[in-house]
JSON list of C-alpha atoms in Angstrom, two decimals:
[
{"chain": "P", "resi": 5, "resn": "ARG", "atom": "CA", "xyz": [-0.08, -0.02, -0.21]},
{"chain": "P", "resi": 6, "resn": "VAL", "atom": "CA", "xyz": [2.84, 2.15, 1.08]},
{"chain": "P", "resi": 7, "resn": "ILE", "atom": "CA", "xyz": [4.63, 1.64, -1.83]},
{"chain": "P", "resi": 8, "resn": "ALA", "atom": "CA", "xyz": [1.55, 2.01, -4.78]},
{"chain": "P", "resi": 9, "resn": "GLY", "atom": "CA", "xyz": [0.41, 5.59, -2.58]},
{"chain": "P", "resi": 10, "resn": "ALA", "atom": "CA", "xyz": [3.64, 6.88, -3.34]},
{"chain": "P", "resi": 11, "resn": "GLY", "atom": "CA", "xyz": [3.21, 6.62, -7.33]},
{"chain": "P", "resi": 12, "resn": "THR", "atom": "CA", "xyz": [5.46, 4.29, -7.89]},
{"chain": "P", "resi": 13, "resn": "ILE", "atom": "CA", "xyz": [5.46, 2.57, -11.23]},
{"chain": "P", "resi": 14, "resn": "PRO", "atom": "CA", "xyz": [5.30, -1.24, -11.34]},
{"chain": "P", "resi": 15, "resn": "VAL", "atom": "CA", "xyz": [7.43, -3.16, -13.87]},
{"chain": "P", "resi": 16, "resn": "TYR", "atom": "CA", "xyz": [6.63, -6.35, -14.98]},
{"chain": "P", "resi": 17, "resn": "ARG", "atom": "CA", "xyz": [9.79, -7.73, -16.50]},
{"chain": "P", "resi": 18, "resn": "GLY", "atom": "CA", "xyz": [9.48, -10.70, -18.93]},
{"chain": "P", "resi": 19, "resn": "THR", "atom": "CA", "xyz": [6.00, -10.54, -19.55]},
{"chain": "P", "resi": 20, "resn": "THR", "atom": "CA", "xyz": [3.31, -9.16, -22.01]},
{"chain": "P", "resi": 21, "resn": "ASN", "atom": "CA", "xyz": [2.63, -6.06, -19.84]},
{"chain": "P", "resi": 22, "resn": "ALA", "atom": "CA", "xyz": [6.62, -5.05, -19.64]},
{"chain": "P", "resi": 23, "resn": "GLY", "atom": "CA", "xyz": [5.76, -2.15, -21.91]},
{"chain": "P", "resi": 24, "resn": "ASP", "atom": "CA", "xyz": [3.22, -0.85, -19.45]},
{"chain": "P", "resi": 25, "resn": "SER", "atom": "CA", "xyz": [5.84, 0.60, -16.90]},
{"chain": "P", "resi": 26, "resn": "LEU", "atom": "CA", "xyz": [7.23, 3.13, -20.10]},
{"chain": "P", "resi": 27, "resn": "ARG", "atom": "CA", "xyz": [3.93, 4.12, -21.12]},
{"chain": "P", "resi": 28, "resn": "ALA", "atom": "CA", "xyz": [2.55, 4.78, -16.94]},
{"chain": "P", "resi": 29, "resn": "ALA", "atom": "CA", "xyz": [6.40, 6.60, -16.89]},
{"chain": "P", "resi": 30, "resn": "ASP", "atom": "CA", "xyz": [5.18, 8.86, -20.34]},
{"chain": "P", "resi": 31, "resn": "LYS", "atom": "CA", "xyz": [1.85, 9.34, -18.87]},
{"chain": "P", "resi": 32, "resn": "ALA", "atom": "CA", "xyz": [3.36, 11.08, -15.54]},
{"chain": "P", "resi": 33, "resn": "LEU", "atom": "CA", "xyz": [5.84, 13.19, -17.43]},
{"chain": "P", "resi": 34, "resn": "SER", "atom": "CA", "xyz": [3.18, 14.48, -19.58]},
{"chain": "P", "resi": 35, "resn": "GLU", "atom": "CA", "xyz": [1.15, 15.66, -16.07]},
{"chain": "P", "resi": 36, "resn": "GLY", "atom": "CA", "xyz": [4.29, 17.30, -15.33]},
{"chain": "P", "resi": 37, "resn": "LYS", "atom": "CA", "xyz": [5.22, 14.86, -12.25]},
{"chain": "P", "resi": 38, "resn": "VAL", "atom": "CA", "xyz": [8.96, 13.38, -11.73]},
{"chain": "P", "resi": 39, "resn": "ILE", "atom": "CA", "xyz": [10.16, 10.21, -12.47]},
{"chain": "P", "resi": 40, "resn": "CYS", "atom": "CA", "xyz": [13.01, 8.14, -11.06]},
{"chain": "P", "resi": 41, "resn": "ILE", "atom": "CA", "xyz": [14.16, 5.43, -13.61]},
{"chain": "P", "resi": 42, "resn": "TYR", "atom": "CA", "xyz": [16.89, 2.63, -13.29]},
{"chain": "P", "resi": 43, "resn": "PRO", "atom": "CA", "xyz": [17.78, 2.22, -16.79]},
{"chain": "P", "resi": 44, "resn": "GLU", "atom": "CA", "xyz": [19.64, -1.04, -16.26]},
{"chain": "P", "resi": 45, "resn": "GLY", "atom": "CA", "xyz": [16.37, -2.47, -15.34]},
{"chain": "P", "resi": 46, "resn": "THR", "atom": "CA", "xyz": [17.45, -4.53, -12.47]},
{"chain": "P", "resi": 47, "resn": "ILE", "atom": "CA", "xyz": [20.31, -4.96, -10.16]},
{"chain": "P", "resi": 48, "resn": "THR", "atom": "CA", "xyz": [23.61, -4.74, -11.60]},
{"chain": "P", "resi": 49, "resn": "LYS", "atom": "CA", "xyz": [24.85, -8.33, -12.87]},
{"chain": "P", "resi": 50, "resn": "ASP", "atom": "CA", "xyz": [28.82, -6.79, -12.80]},
{"chain": "P", "resi": 51, "resn": "PRO", "atom": "CA", "xyz": [30.74, -9.13, -10.39]},
{"chain": "P", "resi": 52, "resn": "ASP", "atom": "CA", "xyz": [32.26, -5.81, -9.36]},
{"chain": "P", "resi": 53, "resn": "PHE", "atom": "CA", "xyz": [28.80, -3.98, -8.97]},
{"chain": "P", "resi": 54, "resn": "TRP", "atom": "CA", "xyz": [29.68, -1.35, -11.68]},
{"chain": "P", "resi": 55, "resn": "PRO", "atom": "CA", "xyz": [26.75, -0.38, -13.75]},
{"chain": "P", "resi": 56, "resn": "MET", "atom": "CA", "xyz": [25.88, -2.72, -16.63]},
{"chain": "P", "resi": 57, "resn": "ARG", "atom": "CA", "xyz": [24.75, -1.58, -20.51]},
{"chain": "P", "resi": 58, "resn": "SER", "atom": "CA", "xyz": [21.38, 0.08, -20.27]},
{"chain": "P", "resi": 59, "resn": "PHE", "atom": "CA", "xyz": [18.48, 0.16, -22.01]},
{"chain": "P", "resi": 60, "resn": "PRO", "atom": "CA", "xyz": [17.14, 3.37, -23.74]},
{"chain": "P", "resi": 61, "resn": "GLY", "atom": "CA", "xyz": [13.74, 4.35, -21.87]},
{"chain": "P", "resi": 62, "resn": "VAL", "atom": "CA", "xyz": [15.74, 7.14, -20.12]},
{"chain": "P", "resi": 63, "resn": "ALA", "atom": "CA", "xyz": [16.76, 8.53, -23.25]},
{"chain": "P", "resi": 64, "resn": "ARG", "atom": "CA", "xyz": [13.45, 8.05, -24.98]},
{"chain": "P", "resi": 65, "resn": "LEU", "atom": "CA", "xyz": [11.30, 10.02, -22.20]},
{"chain": "P", "resi": 66, "resn": "ALA", "atom": "CA", "xyz": [13.85, 12.33, -21.49]},
{"chain": "P", "resi": 67, "resn": "LEU", "atom": "CA", "xyz": [14.18, 13.22, -25.54]},
{"chain": "P", "resi": 68, "resn": "LYS", "atom": "CA", "xyz": [10.30, 13.31, -26.12]},
{"chain": "P", "resi": 69, "resn": "HIS", "atom": "CA", "xyz": [9.19, 15.37, -22.98]},
{"chain": "P", "resi": 70, "resn": "ASP", "atom": "CA", "xyz": [12.56, 17.74, -23.15]},
{"chain": "P", "resi": 71, "resn": "VAL", "atom": "CA", "xyz": [13.27, 17.25, -19.32]},
{"chain": "P", "resi": 72, "resn": "PRO", "atom": "CA", "xyz": [16.34, 17.23, -17.62]},
{"chain": "P", "resi": 73, "resn": "VAL", "atom": "CA", "xyz": [18.27, 14.12, -16.74]},
{"chain": "P", "resi": 74, "resn": "LEU", "atom": "CA", "xyz": [19.93, 13.73, -13.33]},
{"chain": "P", "resi": 75, "resn": "PRO", "atom": "CA", "xyz": [22.73, 11.10, -13.10]},
{"chain": "P", "resi": 76, "resn": "ILE", "atom": "CA", "xyz": [22.54, 9.27, -9.70]},
{"chain": "P", "resi": 77, "resn": "GLY", "atom": "CA", "xyz": [25.39, 7.22, -8.33]},
{"chain": "P", "resi": 78, "resn": "ARG", "atom": "CA", "xyz": [24.77, 5.27, -5.27]},
{"chain": "P", "resi": 79, "resn": "TRP", "atom": "CA", "xyz": [26.84, 2.73, -3.64]},
{"chain": "P", "resi": 80, "resn": "GLY", "atom": "CA", "xyz": [26.72, 0.28, -0.38]},
{"chain": "P", "resi": 81, "resn": "THR", "atom": "CA", "xyz": [23.11, -1.16, -1.55]},
{"chain": "P", "resi": 82, "resn": "GLN", "atom": "CA", "xyz": [24.56, -4.25, -2.25]},
{"chain": "P", "resi": 83, "resn": "GLU", "atom": "CA", "xyz": [25.82, -4.87, 1.10]},
{"chain": "P", "resi": 84, "resn": "ILE", "atom": "CA", "xyz": [22.43, -4.74, 2.25]},
{"chain": "P", "resi": 85, "resn": "LEU", "atom": "CA", "xyz": [20.73, -6.71, -0.92]},
{"chain": "P", "resi": 86, "resn": "ASN", "atom": "CA", "xyz": [23.29, -8.48, -2.86]},
{"chain": "P", "resi": 87, "resn": "GLY", "atom": "CA", "xyz": [21.91, -9.15, -6.25]},
{"chain": "P", "resi": 88, "resn": "TYR", "atom": "CA", "xyz": [23.80, -12.32, -6.27]},
{"chain": "P", "resi": 89, "resn": "THR", "atom": "CA", "xyz": [22.82, -14.16, -3.21]},
{"chain": "P", "resi": 90, "resn": "LYS", "atom": "CA", "xyz": [19.62, -12.38, -2.64]},
{"chain": "P", "resi": 91, "resn": "LYS", "atom": "CA", "xyz": [20.04, -12.54, 1.10]},
{"chain": "P", "resi": 92, "resn": "PHE", "atom": "CA", "xyz": [18.80, -9.45, 3.08]},
{"chain": "P", "resi": 93, "resn": "ARG", "atom": "CA", "xyz": [21.00, -8.20, 5.70]},
{"chain": "P", "resi": 94, "resn": "PRO", "atom": "CA", "xyz": [20.15, -4.68, 7.05]},
{"chain": "P", "resi": 95, "resn": "PHE", "atom": "CA", "xyz": [21.93, -5.37, 10.24]},
{"chain": "P", "resi": 96, "resn": "PRO", "atom": "CA", "xyz": [24.54, -4.38, 11.48]},
{"chain": "P", "resi": 97, "resn": "ARG", "atom": "CA", "xyz": [23.78, -0.87, 10.36]},
{"chain": "P", "resi": 98, "resn": "LYS", "atom": "CA", "xyz": [25.52, -0.54, 6.46]},
{"chain": "P", "resi": 99, "resn": "THR", "atom": "CA", "xyz": [26.46, 3.13, 5.16]},
{"chain": "P", "resi": 100, "resn": "VAL", "atom": "CA", "xyz": [24.62, 3.81, 1.60]},
{"chain": "P", "resi": 101, "resn": "THR", "atom": "CA", "xyz": [26.46, 6.78, -0.12]},
{"chain": "P", "resi": 102, "resn": "THR", "atom": "CA", "xyz": [24.19, 9.03, -2.77]},
{"chain": "P", "resi": 103, "resn": "TYR", "atom": "CA", "xyz": [25.57, 11.60, -4.99]},
{"chain": "P", "resi": 104, "resn": "VAL", "atom": "CA", "xyz": [23.39, 13.65, -7.69]},
{"chain": "P", "resi": 105, "resn": "GLY", "atom": "CA", "xyz": [25.13, 15.00, -10.50]},
{"chain": "P", "resi": 106, "resn": "GLU", "atom": "CA", "xyz": [24.53, 17.92, -12.69]},
{"chain": "P", "resi": 107, "resn": "PRO", "atom": "CA", "xyz": [21.84, 17.44, -15.45]},
{"chain": "P", "resi": 108, "resn": "VAL", "atom": "CA", "xyz": [22.94, 15.63, -18.40]},
{"chain": "P", "resi": 109, "resn": "ASP", "atom": "CA", "xyz": [23.10, 17.54, -21.35]},
{"chain": "P", "resi": 110, "resn": "LEU", "atom": "CA", "xyz": [21.14, 15.96, -23.96]},
{"chain": "P", "resi": 111, "resn": "SER", "atom": "CA", "xyz": [20.80, 18.43, -26.62]},
{"chain": "P", "resi": 112, "resn": "GLN", "atom": "CA", "xyz": [22.98, 16.66, -29.29]},
{"chain": "P", "resi": 113, "resn": "PHE", "atom": "CA", "xyz": [20.35, 14.10, -29.53]},
{"chain": "P", "resi": 114, "resn": "ARG", "atom": "CA", "xyz": [17.33, 16.43, -29.97]},
{"chain": "P", "resi": 115, "resn": "ASP", "atom": "CA", "xyz": [17.05, 16.82, -33.52]},
{"chain": "P", "resi": 116, "resn": "GLY", "atom": "CA", "xyz": [13.98, 15.25, -34.76]},
{"chain": "P", "resi": 117, "resn": "GLU", "atom": "CA", "xyz": [12.25, 11.60, -34.18]},
{"chain": "P", "resi": 118, "resn": "PRO", "atom": "CA", "xyz": [15.44, 10.07, -32.44]},
{"chain": "P", "resi": 119, "resn": "SER", "atom": "CA", "xyz": [16.99, 6.83, -33.79]},
{"chain": "P", "resi": 120, "resn": "ASN", "atom": "CA", "xyz": [17.89, 3.75, -31.79]},
{"chain": "P", "resi": 121, "resn": "VAL", "atom": "CA", "xyz": [21.24, 4.94, -32.36]},
{"chain": "P", "resi": 122, "resn": "THR", "atom": "CA", "xyz": [20.82, 8.07, -31.13]},
{"chain": "P", "resi": 123, "resn": "LEU", "atom": "CA", "xyz": [19.09, 6.66, -28.00]},
{"chain": "P", "resi": 124, "resn": "VAL", "atom": "CA", "xyz": [21.73, 4.25, -27.35]},
{"chain": "P", "resi": 125, "resn": "ARG", "atom": "CA", "xyz": [24.16, 6.76, -27.69]},
{"chain": "P", "resi": 126, "resn": "ALA", "atom": "CA", "xyz": [22.32, 9.15, -24.99]},
{"chain": "P", "resi": 127, "resn": "THR", "atom": "CA", "xyz": [21.74, 6.26, -22.75]},
{"chain": "P", "resi": 128, "resn": "GLU", "atom": "CA", "xyz": [25.46, 5.41, -22.90]},
{"chain": "P", "resi": 129, "resn": "LYS", "atom": "CA", "xyz": [26.11, 9.57, -22.10]},
{"chain": "P", "resi": 130, "resn": "VAL", "atom": "CA", "xyz": [23.34, 9.05, -18.72]},
{"chain": "P", "resi": 131, "resn": "MET", "atom": "CA", "xyz": [24.86, 6.17, -17.85]},
{"chain": "P", "resi": 132, "resn": "THR", "atom": "CA", "xyz": [28.62, 7.56, -18.14]},
{"chain": "P", "resi": 133, "resn": "GLU", "atom": "CA", "xyz": [27.99, 9.94, -15.79]},
{"chain": "P", "resi": 134, "resn": "VAL", "atom": "CA", "xyz": [26.36, 7.96, -13.52]},
{"chain": "P", "resi": 135, "resn": "LYS", "atom": "CA", "xyz": [29.46, 5.64, -13.15]},
{"chain": "P", "resi": 136, "resn": "LYS", "atom": "CA", "xyz": [31.78, 8.14, -13.02]},
{"chain": "P", "resi": 137, "resn": "LEU", "atom": "CA", "xyz": [29.87, 9.61, -9.31]},
{"chain": "P", "resi": 138, "resn": "ILE", "atom": "CA", "xyz": [29.90, 5.77, -8.37]},
{"chain": "P", "resi": 139, "resn": "ALA", "atom": "CA", "xyz": [33.81, 6.18, -9.07]},
{"chain": "P", "resi": 140, "resn": "GLU", "atom": "CA", "xyz": [34.44, 9.09, -6.95]},
{"chain": "P", "resi": 141, "resn": "ILE", "atom": "CA", "xyz": [32.07, 7.28, -4.19]},
{"chain": "P", "resi": 142, "resn": "ARG", "atom": "CA", "xyz": [34.17, 4.41, -4.48]},
{"chain": "P", "resi": 143, "resn": "ASP", "atom": "CA", "xyz": [37.29, 6.27, -4.69]},
{"chain": "P", "resi": 144, "resn": "GLU", "atom": "CA", "xyz": [38.61, 4.10, -7.56]},
{"chain": "P", "resi": 145, "resn": "PRO", "atom": "CA", "xyz": [38.93, 4.12, -11.34]},
{"chain": "P", "resi": 146, "resn": "ALA", "atom": "CA", "xyz": [35.45, 3.19, -13.52]},
{"chain": "P", "resi": 147, "resn": "PRO", "atom": "CA", "xyz": [36.33, 0.53, -15.62]},
{"chain": "P", "resi": 148, "resn": "LYS", "atom": "CA", "xyz": [36.06, 1.30, -19.66]},
{"chain": "P", "resi": 149, "resn": "GLY", "atom": "CA", "xyz": [32.35, 0.46, -21.34]},
{"chain": "P", "resi": 150, "resn": "PHE", "atom": "CA", "xyz": [29.40, -1.42, -19.30]},
{"chain": "P", "resi": 151, "resn": "TYR", "atom": "CA", "xyz": [29.52, -4.89, -18.45]},
{"chain": "P", "resi": 152, "resn": "THR", "atom": "CA", "xyz": [26.62, -6.87, -20.84]},
{"chain": "P", "resi": 153, "resn": "PRO", "atom": "CA", "xyz": [25.29, -9.93, -18.75]},
{"chain": "P", "resi": 154, "resn": "PRO", "atom": "CA", "xyz": [25.02, -13.12, -20.95]},
{"chain": "P", "resi": 155, "resn": "ARG", "atom": "CA", "xyz": [21.92, -13.89, -22.66]},
{"chain": "P", "resi": 156, "resn": "ARG", "atom": "CA", "xyz": [19.89, -16.76, -20.61]},
{"chain": "P", "resi": 157, "resn": "SER", "atom": "CA", "xyz": [19.56, -19.83, -22.97]},
{"chain": "P", "resi": 158, "resn": "GLU", "atom": "CA", "xyz": [16.56, -20.88, -24.48]},
{"chain": "P", "resi": 159, "resn": "GLY", "atom": "CA", "xyz": [15.53, -24.36, -22.93]}
]
């Protein structure tokens, strides 16, 4: 109830309703609301917990609505809920650090209807800024590129 009351947009991964979350985000932006998107679509699968290759929904929405994108880097949540083990460990208390960056300039991508290549490049620009923030929090250099998890085998 609390989560629904806060106006969260449910994501139905791997179902025929998966696109509903982007439609709901589009509607929210049309109504002047602020949204928060995890462009990776999940908890990172990178073994070192760096951001993964991301999906272009954030770029598609930002370009369509001409809204700013604030990159947010967060570090420490993997100590509370590890994406691999699925173990929830809130105790002892953990430190979670969050940095919010300056709006990402996507003006170079705003010429007409964006192509898939344009959306991918705009998304990579946003995620590069997220990765820089995480590198600052971690006080270590970020890896080049983005981790791409192996595809699940069909069968």
